[in-house]
């Protein structure tokens, strides 16, 4: 067994990924609901180890102003009032791959590099192409912490797929909100993407008169007529849960956090392209690691 595999064996419950029935169930959930989840994927010891490693790193406070595509817009082709150019405020704290790589045990990096995870996620996607790890030096694997003063925005990802391992719940808020499979292409010029930005962000995220409903993840009623009208959906992840979705096709955000406890998550990104790396625009709009940050913090400071 490789050192990476040995390191991650006590961190997560790999046996949860072994059943063909689980793969089929996760595939169906991803296709139908836009996300798939595996509760209790991280062990209790794994949650402690991963969170301790992340919190031992310096982190940065990233405060940005960008479009829902995580760039500065396209004034050459769209008017300033168009959804393509509508900017939102963004704030969060990050620890990127560069810092995680310097930790003693590299639990986060080893888990991302374990082929069992990417093999499972590739099977869930069932794409003609396998999934590849992002080659981004920081945006490939990173941790975020969302506190009550932060303002995480609605956005599309540039990477094709994202997996989030939840390590700490906030006292209140912090749900994962999303509009599943709401644009067919990956293009910033996709009119379906423009439309969802117009409705969800420019129409007012809290405005109920724009015919956008919220569906909690514990709603078991099978009312297909009602569900067909739902756009924004919501799930409240628990510690240890693995959540997987297509961030390039699904509009999403972390809802506002309340209380003194931060939501902490570990993020892995994947692509259908072997050489994928985020664009310079997206890198510049995020500052995923203190090495690239203008505001570096340590816990307690």
PDB file of C-alpha atoms in Angstrom:
ATOM      1  CA  UNK A   1       0.000   0.000   0.000  1.00  0.00           C
ATOM      2  CA  UNK A   2       1.362   3.438  -0.880  1.00  0.00           C
ATOM      3  CA  UNK A   3       2.048   5.961   1.876  1.00  0.00           C
ATOM      4  CA  UNK A   4      -0.756   8.183   0.556  1.00  0.00           C
ATOM      5  CA  UNK A   5      -3.295   5.354   0.718  1.00  0.00           C
ATOM      6  CA  UNK A   6      -2.104   4.287   4.155  1.00  0.00           C
ATOM      7  CA  UNK A   7      -2.383   7.852   5.421  1.00  0.00           C
ATOM      8  CA  UNK A   8      -5.973   8.241   4.247  1.00  0.00           C
ATOM      9  CA  UNK A   9      -7.212   4.796   5.322  1.00  0.00           C
ATOM     10  CA  UNK A  10      -8.197   5.946   8.821  1.00  0.00           C
ATOM     11  CA  UNK A  11      -9.408   9.347   7.621  1.00  0.00           C
ATOM     12  CA  UNK A  12     -12.468   8.240   5.639  1.00  0.00           C
ATOM     13  CA  UNK A  13     -14.751   5.236   5.309  1.00  0.00           C
ATOM     14  CA  UNK A  14     -13.582   3.855   1.972  1.00  0.00           C
ATOM     15  CA  UNK A  15     -15.945   0.894   2.279  1.00  0.00           C
ATOM     16  CA  UNK A  16     -18.865   3.263   1.604  1.00  0.00           C
ATOM     17  CA  UNK A  17     -17.631   3.657  -1.986  1.00  0.00           C
ATOM     18  CA  UNK A  18     -17.227  -0.015  -2.840  1.00  0.00           C
ATOM     19  CA  UNK A  19     -20.770  -1.117  -3.597  1.00  0.00           C
ATOM     20  CA  UNK A  20     -21.996  -0.955  -7.228  1.00  0.00           C
ATOM     21  CA  UNK A  21     -25.426  -0.121  -5.784  1.00  0.00           C
ATOM     22  CA  UNK A  22     -23.966   2.948  -4.069  1.00  0.00           C
ATOM     23  CA  UNK A  23     -22.348   4.075  -7.313  1.00  0.00           C
ATOM     24  CA  UNK A  24     -25.652   3.707  -9.150  1.00  0.00           C
ATOM     25  CA  UNK A  25     -27.572   5.534  -6.423  1.00  0.00           C
ATOM     26  CA  UNK A  26     -25.064   8.405  -6.388  1.00  0.00           C
ATOM     27  CA  UNK A  27     -25.116   8.592 -10.190  1.00  0.00           C
ATOM     28  CA  UNK A  28     -28.890   8.823 -10.234  1.00  0.00           C
ATOM     29  CA  UNK A  29     -28.873  11.483  -7.520  1.00  0.00           C
ATOM     30  CA  UNK A  30     -26.308  13.576  -9.385  1.00  0.00           C
ATOM     31  CA  UNK A  31     -28.249  13.359 -12.639  1.00  0.00           C
ATOM     32  CA  UNK A  32     -31.695  13.952 -11.120  1.00  0.00           C
ATOM     33  CA  UNK A  33     -30.967  16.288  -8.222  1.00  0.00           C
ATOM     34  CA  UNK A  34     -27.760  17.990  -9.308  1.00  0.00           C
ATOM     35  CA  UNK A  35     -25.789  16.743  -6.295  1.00  0.00           C
ATOM     36  CA  UNK A  36     -24.876  13.497  -4.629  1.00  0.00           C
ATOM     37  CA  UNK A  37     -23.987  13.093  -0.959  1.00  0.00           C
ATOM     38  CA  UNK A  38     -22.365  10.404   1.169  1.00  0.00           C
ATOM     39  CA  UNK A  39     -23.016  10.975   4.890  1.00  0.00           C
ATOM     40  CA  UNK A  40     -20.306   9.968   7.371  1.00  0.00           C
ATOM     41  CA  UNK A  41     -17.654   9.601   4.679  1.00  0.00           C
ATOM     42  CA  UNK A  42     -15.060  11.086   7.029  1.00  0.00           C
ATOM     43  CA  UNK A  43     -14.502   9.173  10.247  1.00  0.00           C
ATOM     44  CA  UNK A  44     -14.602  10.906  13.614  1.00  0.00           C
ATOM     45  CA  UNK A  45     -10.821  10.611  13.804  1.00  0.00           C
ATOM     46  CA  UNK A  46     -10.558  11.856  10.230  1.00  0.00           C
ATOM     47  CA  UNK A  47     -12.642  14.943  10.940  1.00  0.00           C
ATOM     48  CA  UNK A  48     -10.405  15.765  13.883  1.00  0.00           C
ATOM     49  CA  UNK A  49      -7.188  15.200  11.937  1.00  0.00           C
ATOM     50  CA  UNK A  50      -8.264  17.114   8.819  1.00  0.00           C
ATOM     51  CA  UNK A  51      -9.690  20.045  10.757  1.00  0.00           C
ATOM     52  CA  UNK A  52      -6.643  20.225  13.031  1.00  0.00           C
ATOM     53  CA  UNK A  53      -4.348  20.260  10.016  1.00  0.00           C
ATOM     54  CA  UNK A  54      -6.339  23.023   8.316  1.00  0.00           C
ATOM     55  CA  UNK A  55      -6.638  25.174  11.418  1.00  0.00           C
ATOM     56  CA  UNK A  56      -2.893  24.864  12.059  1.00  0.00           C
ATOM     57  CA  UNK A  57      -2.198  26.707   8.798  1.00  0.00           C
ATOM     58  CA  UNK A  58      -2.149  30.463   8.336  1.00  0.00           C
ATOM     59  CA  UNK A  59      -5.150  31.594   6.335  1.00  0.00           C
ATOM     60  CA  UNK A  60      -6.127  34.640   4.368  1.00  0.00           C
ATOM     61  CA  UNK A  61      -9.183  36.856   4.367  1.00  0.00           C
ATOM     62  CA  UNK A  62     -10.176  37.147   0.718  1.00  0.00           C
ATOM     63  CA  UNK A  63     -12.397  40.136  -0.046  1.00  0.00           C
ATOM     64  CA  UNK A  64     -13.336  40.527  -3.690  1.00  0.00           C
ATOM     65  CA  UNK A  65     -15.761  42.220  -6.068  1.00  0.00           C
ATOM     66  CA  UNK A  66     -16.466  40.187  -9.184  1.00  0.00           C
ATOM     67  CA  UNK A  67     -19.158  38.713 -11.434  1.00  0.00           C
ATOM     68  CA  UNK A  68     -20.898  35.399 -10.847  1.00  0.00           C
ATOM     69  CA  UNK A  69     -18.307  33.909 -13.216  1.00  0.00           C
ATOM     70  CA  UNK A  70     -15.548  34.985 -10.807  1.00  0.00           C
ATOM     71  CA  UNK A  71     -14.094  37.488 -13.266  1.00  0.00           C
ATOM     72  CA  UNK A  72     -14.419  41.204 -14.039  1.00  0.00           C
ATOM     73  CA  UNK A  73     -17.034  40.868 -16.761  1.00  0.00           C
ATOM     74  CA  UNK A  74     -17.103  41.623 -20.482  1.00  0.00           C
ATOM     75  CA  UNK A  75     -17.967  45.249 -21.198  1.00  0.00           C
ATOM     76  CA  UNK A  76     -16.797  44.874 -24.779  1.00  0.00           C
ATOM     77  CA  UNK A  77     -19.716  42.590 -25.628  1.00  0.00           C
ATOM     78  CA  UNK A  78     -22.380  43.269 -22.985  1.00  0.00           C
ATOM     79  CA  UNK A  79     -23.842  46.439 -21.453  1.00  0.00           C
ATOM     80  CA  UNK A  80     -22.933  47.292 -17.848  1.00  0.00           C
ATOM     81  CA  UNK A  81     -26.416  46.295 -16.610  1.00  0.00           C
ATOM     82  CA  UNK A  82     -26.308  42.833 -18.214  1.00  0.00           C
ATOM     83  CA  UNK A  83     -25.948  39.748 -15.942  1.00  0.00           C
ATOM     84  CA  UNK A  84     -22.574  39.048 -17.561  1.00  0.00           C
ATOM     85  CA  UNK A  85     -21.277  42.271 -15.973  1.00  0.00           C
ATOM     86  CA  UNK A  86     -23.219  42.285 -12.706  1.00  0.00           C
ATOM     87  CA  UNK A  87     -20.707  42.245  -9.848  1.00  0.00           C
ATOM     88  CA  UNK A  88     -21.192  40.892  -6.347  1.00  0.00           C
ATOM     89  CA  UNK A  89     -19.259  41.269  -3.105  1.00  0.00           C
ATOM     90  CA  UNK A  90     -17.389  38.189  -1.913  1.00  0.00           C
ATOM     91  CA  UNK A  91     -15.587  37.475   1.341  1.00  0.00           C
ATOM     92  CA  UNK A  92     -14.288  34.246   2.898  1.00  0.00           C
ATOM     93  CA  UNK A  93     -11.163  32.751   4.454  1.00  0.00           C
ATOM     94  CA  UNK A  94      -9.026  30.221   2.596  1.00  0.00           C
ATOM     95  CA  UNK A  95      -6.102  27.844   2.994  1.00  0.00           C
ATOM     96  CA  UNK A  96      -4.819  26.667  -0.388  1.00  0.00           C
ATOM     97  CA  UNK A  97      -2.812  23.738  -1.653  1.00  0.00           C
ATOM     98  CA  UNK A  98       0.549  25.455  -1.181  1.00  0.00           C
ATOM     99  CA  UNK A  99      -0.007  25.764   2.568  1.00  0.00           C
ATOM    100  CA  UNK A 100      -1.655  22.359   2.967  1.00  0.00           C
ATOM    101  CA  UNK A 101       1.364  20.806   1.280  1.00  0.00           C
ATOM    102  CA  UNK A 102       3.645  22.135   4.033  1.00  0.00           C
ATOM    103  CA  UNK A 103       1.800  20.358   6.868  1.00  0.00           C
ATOM    104  CA  UNK A 104       3.469  17.471   8.652  1.00  0.00           C
ATOM    105  CA  UNK A 105       1.132  14.659   7.606  1.00  0.00           C
ATOM    106  CA  UNK A 106      -0.472  16.187   4.513  1.00  0.00           C
ATOM    107  CA  UNK A 107      -3.784  14.491   5.272  1.00  0.00           C
ATOM    108  CA  UNK A 108      -5.748  16.827   2.976  1.00  0.00           C
ATOM    109  CA  UNK A 109      -3.353  16.430   0.047  1.00  0.00           C
ATOM    110  CA  UNK A 110      -3.096  12.650   0.485  1.00  0.00           C
ATOM    111  CA  UNK A 111      -6.862  12.263   0.485  1.00  0.00           C
ATOM    112  CA  UNK A 112      -7.146  14.269  -2.726  1.00  0.00           C
ATOM    113  CA  UNK A 113      -4.383  12.203  -4.319  1.00  0.00           C
ATOM    114  CA  UNK A 114      -5.875   8.851  -3.340  1.00  0.00           C
ATOM    115  CA  UNK A 115      -6.984   7.222  -6.591  1.00  0.00           C
ATOM    116  CA  UNK A 116      -9.926   5.522  -4.880  1.00  0.00           C
ATOM    117  CA  UNK A 117     -11.729   8.844  -4.605  1.00  0.00           C
ATOM    118  CA  UNK A 118     -11.233  10.023  -8.195  1.00  0.00           C
ATOM    119  CA  UNK A 119     -12.077   6.537  -9.495  1.00  0.00           C
ATOM    120  CA  UNK A 120     -15.344   6.524  -7.565  1.00  0.00           C
ATOM    121  CA  UNK A 121     -16.309  10.040  -8.667  1.00  0.00           C
ATOM    122  CA  UNK A 122     -15.505   9.186 -12.287  1.00  0.00           C
ATOM    123  CA  UNK A 123     -17.852   6.205 -12.027  1.00  0.00           C
ATOM    124  CA  UNK A 124     -20.572   8.438 -10.572  1.00  0.00           C
ATOM    125  CA  UNK A 125     -20.266  10.960 -13.399  1.00  0.00           C
ATOM    126  CA  UNK A 126     -20.335   8.159 -15.989  1.00  0.00           C
ATOM    127  CA  UNK A 127     -18.851  10.501 -18.577  1.00  0.00           C
ATOM    128  CA  UNK A 128     -17.154   9.248 -21.726  1.00  0.00           C
ATOM    129  CA  UNK A 129     -14.113  10.908 -20.200  1.00  0.00           C
ATOM    130  CA  UNK A 130     -12.657  10.098 -16.797  1.00  0.00           C
ATOM    131  CA  UNK A 131     -12.251  12.821 -14.219  1.00  0.00           C
ATOM    132  CA  UNK A 132      -8.831  14.322 -13.678  1.00  0.00           C
ATOM    133  CA  UNK A 133      -7.490  16.284 -10.760  1.00  0.00           C
ATOM    134  CA  UNK A 134      -7.137  19.979 -11.409  1.00  0.00           C
ATOM    135  CA  UNK A 135      -3.572  21.115 -12.014  1.00  0.00           C
ATOM    136  CA  UNK A 136      -4.246  24.472 -10.364  1.00  0.00           C
ATOM    137  CA  UNK A 137      -1.527  25.209  -7.822  1.00  0.00           C
ATOM    138  CA  UNK A 138      -4.073  26.338  -5.210  1.00  0.00           C
ATOM    139  CA  UNK A 139      -7.606  25.972  -6.553  1.00  0.00           C
ATOM    140  CA  UNK A 140      -7.226  22.210  -6.991  1.00  0.00           C
ATOM    141  CA  UNK A 141      -7.527  21.459  -3.266  1.00  0.00           C
ATOM    142  CA  UNK A 142      -8.193  24.047  -0.594  1.00  0.00           C
ATOM    143  CA  UNK A 143     -10.125  24.680   2.583  1.00  0.00           C
ATOM    144  CA  UNK A 144     -12.565  27.457   3.324  1.00  0.00           C
ATOM    145  CA  UNK A 145     -13.951  28.811   6.550  1.00  0.00           C
ATOM    146  CA  UNK A 146     -17.101  30.888   6.454  1.00  0.00           C
ATOM    147  CA  UNK A 147     -17.837  33.073   9.490  1.00  0.00           C
ATOM    148  CA  UNK A 148     -20.747  35.339  10.303  1.00  0.00           C
ATOM    149  CA  UNK A 149     -19.040  38.442   8.885  1.00  0.00           C
ATOM    150  CA  UNK A 150     -18.376  36.761   5.548  1.00  0.00           C
ATOM    151  CA  UNK A 151     -20.465  37.142   2.427  1.00  0.00           C
ATOM    152  CA  UNK A 152     -20.073  34.079   0.154  1.00  0.00           C
ATOM    153  CA  UNK A 153     -21.614  34.882  -3.243  1.00  0.00           C
ATOM    154  CA  UNK A 154     -23.658  33.002  -5.821  1.00  0.00           C
ATOM    155  CA  UNK A 155     -21.338  31.800  -8.600  1.00  0.00           C
ATOM    156  CA  UNK A 156     -20.450  29.275 -11.265  1.00  0.00           C
ATOM    157  CA  UNK A 157     -17.179  27.353 -11.009  1.00  0.00           C
ATOM    158  CA  UNK A 158     -14.656  27.139 -13.795  1.00  0.00           C
ATOM    159  CA  UNK A 159     -13.653  23.571 -12.908  1.00  0.00           C
ATOM    160  CA  UNK A 160     -16.145  20.954 -14.081  1.00  0.00           C
ATOM    161  CA  UNK A 161     -16.808  19.115 -10.814  1.00  0.00           C
ATOM    162  CA  UNK A 162     -16.347  19.861  -7.129  1.00  0.00           C
ATOM    163  CA  UNK A 163     -16.328  17.641  -4.055  1.00  0.00           C
ATOM    164  CA  UNK A 164     -16.706  19.172  -0.589  1.00  0.00           C
ATOM    165  CA  UNK A 165     -15.943  17.317   2.644  1.00  0.00           C
ATOM    166  CA  UNK A 166     -17.682  19.063   5.548  1.00  0.00           C
ATOM    167  CA  UNK A 167     -15.621  19.251   8.735  1.00  0.00           C
ATOM    168  CA  UNK A 168     -17.401  21.768  10.975  1.00  0.00           C
ATOM    169  CA  UNK A 169     -20.952  23.109  11.096  1.00  0.00           C
ATOM    170  CA  UNK A 170     -21.809  26.677  11.873  1.00  0.00           C
ATOM    171  CA  UNK A 171     -24.172  27.412  14.735  1.00  0.00           C
ATOM    172  CA  UNK A 172     -26.749  28.680  12.261  1.00  0.00           C
ATOM    173  CA  UNK A 173     -27.068  29.162   8.519  1.00  0.00           C
ATOM    174  CA  UNK A 174     -24.331  27.861   6.245  1.00  0.00           C
ATOM    175  CA  UNK A 175     -26.564  25.703   4.059  1.00  0.00           C
ATOM    176  CA  UNK A 176     -25.436  24.752   0.572  1.00  0.00           C
ATOM    177  CA  UNK A 177     -27.812  26.462  -1.869  1.00  0.00           C
ATOM    178  CA  UNK A 178     -27.845  25.628  -5.536  1.00  0.00           C
ATOM    179  CA  UNK A 179     -29.712  25.761  -8.850  1.00  0.00           C
ATOM    180  CA  UNK A 180     -28.971  22.352 -10.402  1.00  0.00           C
ATOM    181  CA  UNK A 181     -27.969  21.895 -14.028  1.00  0.00           C
ATOM    182  CA  UNK A 182     -29.130  25.417 -14.907  1.00  0.00           C
ATOM    183  CA  UNK A 183     -26.895  26.003 -17.935  1.00  0.00           C
ATOM    184  CA  UNK A 184     -26.111  23.485 -20.651  1.00  0.00           C
ATOM    185  CA  UNK A 185     -22.633  24.693 -21.562  1.00  0.00           C
ATOM    186  CA  UNK A 186     -19.553  25.907 -19.733  1.00  0.00           C
ATOM    187  CA  UNK A 187     -19.552  29.210 -21.605  1.00  0.00           C
ATOM    188  CA  UNK A 188     -19.895  32.595 -19.907  1.00  0.00           C
ATOM    189  CA  UNK A 189     -22.040  33.520 -22.920  1.00  0.00           C
ATOM    190  CA  UNK A 190     -24.633  30.812 -22.209  1.00  0.00           C
ATOM    191  CA  UNK A 191     -27.993  32.611 -22.056  1.00  0.00           C
ATOM    192  CA  UNK A 192     -29.347  30.145 -19.493  1.00  0.00           C
ATOM    193  CA  UNK A 193     -26.577  31.196 -17.133  1.00  0.00           C
ATOM    194  CA  UNK A 194     -27.427  34.843 -17.720  1.00  0.00           C
ATOM    195  CA  UNK A 195     -31.056  34.097 -16.935  1.00  0.00           C
ATOM    196  CA  UNK A 196     -30.374  32.409 -13.606  1.00  0.00           C
ATOM    197  CA  UNK A 197     -28.107  35.286 -12.522  1.00  0.00           C
ATOM    198  CA  UNK A 198     -30.832  37.734 -13.451  1.00  0.00           C
ATOM    199  CA  UNK A 199     -33.432  35.841 -11.387  1.00  0.00           C
ATOM    200  CA  UNK A 200     -31.420  34.788  -8.346  1.00  0.00           C
ATOM    201  CA  UNK A 201     -28.918  37.612  -7.882  1.00  0.00           C
ATOM    202  CA  UNK A 202     -30.169  40.667  -9.736  1.00  0.00           C
ATOM    203  CA  UNK A 203     -33.771  39.943  -8.757  1.00  0.00           C
ATOM    204  CA  UNK A 204     -32.825  39.808  -5.094  1.00  0.00           C
ATOM    205  CA  UNK A 205     -31.753  36.638  -3.327  1.00  0.00           C
ATOM    206  CA  UNK A 206     -34.299  37.141  -0.552  1.00  0.00           C
ATOM    207  CA  UNK A 207     -37.077  38.373  -2.823  1.00  0.00           C
ATOM    208  CA  UNK A 208     -39.857  35.789  -2.828  1.00  0.00           C
ATOM    209  CA  UNK A 209     -41.896  37.378  -5.614  1.00  0.00           C
ATOM    210  CA  UNK A 210     -39.552  36.181  -8.371  1.00  0.00           C
ATOM    211  CA  UNK A 211     -41.040  32.681  -8.304  1.00  0.00           C
ATOM    212  CA  UNK A 212     -37.948  30.984  -6.919  1.00  0.00           C
ATOM    213  CA  UNK A 213     -38.701  28.415  -4.252  1.00  0.00           C
ATOM    214  CA  UNK A 214     -36.445  26.818  -1.671  1.00  0.00           C
ATOM    215  CA  UNK A 215     -36.531  23.058  -1.175  1.00  0.00           C
ATOM    216  CA  UNK A 216     -34.906  21.703   1.973  1.00  0.00           C
ATOM    217  CA  UNK A 217     -33.062  18.412   1.638  1.00  0.00           C
ATOM    218  CA  UNK A 218     -35.383  16.707   4.167  1.00  0.00           C
ATOM    219  CA  UNK A 219     -38.500  17.185   2.035  1.00  0.00           C
ATOM    220  CA  UNK A 220     -39.547  13.635   1.107  1.00  0.00           C
ATOM    221  CA  UNK A 221     -42.805  14.496  -0.653  1.00  0.00           C
ATOM    222  CA  UNK A 222     -42.731  13.252  -4.239  1.00  0.00           C
ATOM    223  CA  UNK A 223     -44.701  16.072  -5.816  1.00  0.00           C
ATOM    224  CA  UNK A 224     -43.206  16.168  -9.313  1.00  0.00           C
ATOM    225  CA  UNK A 225     -45.376  19.077 -10.465  1.00  0.00           C
ATOM    226  CA  UNK A 226     -44.162  21.162  -7.554  1.00  0.00           C
ATOM    227  CA  UNK A 227     -40.516  20.080  -7.908  1.00  0.00           C
ATOM    228  CA  UNK A 228     -40.483  20.990 -11.574  1.00  0.00           C
ATOM    229  CA  UNK A 229     -41.052  24.628 -10.576  1.00  0.00           C
ATOM    230  CA  UNK A 230     -38.266  24.697  -8.006  1.00  0.00           C
ATOM    231  CA  UNK A 231     -35.064  26.419  -8.985  1.00  0.00           C
ATOM    232  CA  UNK A 232     -33.091  27.188  -5.847  1.00  0.00           C
ATOM    233  CA  UNK A 233     -32.593  24.148  -3.656  1.00  0.00           C
ATOM    234  CA  UNK A 234     -30.948  23.798  -0.294  1.00  0.00           C
ATOM    235  CA  UNK A 235     -29.155  21.119   1.660  1.00  0.00           C
ATOM    236  CA  UNK A 236     -27.769  21.386   5.176  1.00  0.00           C
ATOM    237  CA  UNK A 237     -24.651  19.199   5.201  1.00  0.00           C
ATOM    238  CA  UNK A 238     -23.500  17.509   8.390  1.00  0.00           C
ATOM    239  CA  UNK A 239     -19.959  16.939   9.585  1.00  0.00           C
ATOM    240  CA  UNK A 240     -18.249  14.147   7.701  1.00  0.00           C
ATOM    241  CA  UNK A 241     -20.509  14.368   4.658  1.00  0.00           C
ATOM    242  CA  UNK A 242     -19.059  14.284   1.150  1.00  0.00           C
ATOM    243  CA  UNK A 243     -21.019  16.411  -1.339  1.00  0.00           C
ATOM    244  CA  UNK A 244     -20.332  16.271  -5.090  1.00  0.00           C
ATOM    245  CA  UNK A 245     -21.758  18.358  -7.925  1.00  0.00           C
ATOM    246  CA  UNK A 246     -20.981  20.005 -11.268  1.00  0.00           C
ATOM    247  CA  UNK A 247     -20.061  23.550 -10.310  1.00  0.00           C
ATOM    248  CA  UNK A 248     -19.667  24.683 -13.905  1.00  0.00           C
ATOM    249  CA  UNK A 249     -23.298  23.805 -14.678  1.00  0.00           C
ATOM    250  CA  UNK A 250     -24.827  24.445 -11.241  1.00  0.00           C
ATOM    251  CA  UNK A 251     -25.210  27.922  -9.722  1.00  0.00           C
ATOM    252  CA  UNK A 252     -24.369  27.715  -6.018  1.00  0.00           C
ATOM    253  CA  UNK A 253     -23.262  29.374  -2.809  1.00  0.00           C
ATOM    254  CA  UNK A 254     -22.848  28.867   0.939  1.00  0.00           C
ATOM    255  CA  UNK A 255     -25.747  30.622   2.667  1.00  0.00           C
ATOM    256  CA  UNK A 256     -25.020  33.287   5.268  1.00  0.00           C
ATOM    257  CA  UNK A 257     -23.552  31.887   8.492  1.00  0.00           C
ATOM    258  CA  UNK A 258     -24.831  32.987  11.907  1.00  0.00           C
ATOM    259  CA  UNK A 259     -23.298  32.575  15.343  1.00  0.00           C
ATOM    260  CA  UNK A 260     -19.697  32.405  16.563  1.00  0.00           C
ATOM    261  CA  UNK A 261     -18.753  29.064  14.950  1.00  0.00           C
ATOM    262  CA  UNK A 262     -17.431  28.964  11.374  1.00  0.00           C
ATOM    263  CA  UNK A 263     -18.419  26.464   8.714  1.00  0.00           C
ATOM    264  CA  UNK A 264     -15.266  24.647   7.611  1.00  0.00           C
ATOM    265  CA  UNK A 265     -15.020  22.583   4.443  1.00  0.00           C
ATOM    266  CA  UNK A 266     -12.324  20.866   2.409  1.00  0.00           C
ATOM    267  CA  UNK A 267     -12.727  21.322  -1.361  1.00  0.00           C
ATOM    268  CA  UNK A 268     -11.443  19.082  -4.167  1.00  0.00           C
ATOM    269  CA  UNK A 269     -11.873  20.079  -7.816  1.00  0.00           C
ATOM    270  CA  UNK A 270     -11.881  17.894 -10.925  1.00  0.00           C
ATOM    271  CA  UNK A 271     -12.055  18.294 -14.669  1.00  0.00           C
ATOM    272  CA  UNK A 272     -12.806  16.245 -17.769  1.00  0.00           C
ATOM    273  CA  UNK A 273      -9.643  17.766 -19.247  1.00  0.00           C
ATOM    274  CA  UNK A 274      -6.341  16.275 -18.130  1.00  0.00           C
ATOM    275  CA  UNK A 275      -4.517  19.617 -18.230  1.00  0.00           C
ATOM    276  CA  UNK A 276      -7.203  21.810 -16.624  1.00  0.00           C
ATOM    277  CA  UNK A 277      -6.090  24.847 -14.654  1.00  0.00           C
ATOM    278  CA  UNK A 278      -8.163  27.850 -13.634  1.00  0.00           C
ATOM    279  CA  UNK A 279      -7.833  30.997 -15.728  1.00  0.00           C
ATOM    280  CA  UNK A 280      -5.809  33.920 -14.445  1.00  0.00           C
ATOM    281  CA  UNK A 281      -9.065  35.888 -14.006  1.00  0.00           C
ATOM    282  CA  UNK A 282     -10.497  33.259 -11.658  1.00  0.00           C
ATOM    283  CA  UNK A 283      -7.228  32.830  -9.779  1.00  0.00           C
ATOM    284  CA  UNK A 284      -7.002  36.576  -9.271  1.00  0.00           C
ATOM    285  CA  UNK A 285     -10.554  36.723  -7.996  1.00  0.00           C
ATOM    286  CA  UNK A 286     -10.042  34.185  -5.223  1.00  0.00           C
ATOM    287  CA  UNK A 287      -6.677  34.171  -3.432  1.00  0.00           C
ATOM    288  CA  UNK A 288      -7.077  30.576  -2.267  1.00  0.00           C
ATOM    289  CA  UNK A 289      -3.831  30.516  -0.326  1.00  0.00           C
ATOM    290  CA  UNK A 290      -1.946  32.834   2.036  1.00  0.00           C
ATOM    291  CA  UNK A 291       1.054  32.569  -0.293  1.00  0.00           C
ATOM    292  CA  UNK A 292      -0.942  34.598  -2.812  1.00  0.00           C
ATOM    293  CA  UNK A 293      -2.767  36.783  -0.331  1.00  0.00           C
ATOM    294  CA  UNK A 294      -2.426  40.355   0.774  1.00  0.00           C
ATOM    295  CA  UNK A 295      -3.951  39.637   4.201  1.00  0.00           C
ATOM    296  CA  UNK A 296      -2.501  36.646   6.066  1.00  0.00           C
ATOM    297  CA  UNK A 297      -3.919  35.640   9.423  1.00  0.00           C
ATOM    298  CA  UNK A 298      -3.186  33.054  12.110  1.00  0.00           C
ATOM    299  CA  UNK A 299      -5.782  31.739  14.547  1.00  0.00           C
ATOM    300  CA  UNK A 300      -5.970  34.096  17.501  1.00  0.00           C
ATOM    301  CA  UNK A 301      -4.811  37.136  15.501  1.00  0.00           C
TER     302      UNK A 301
END
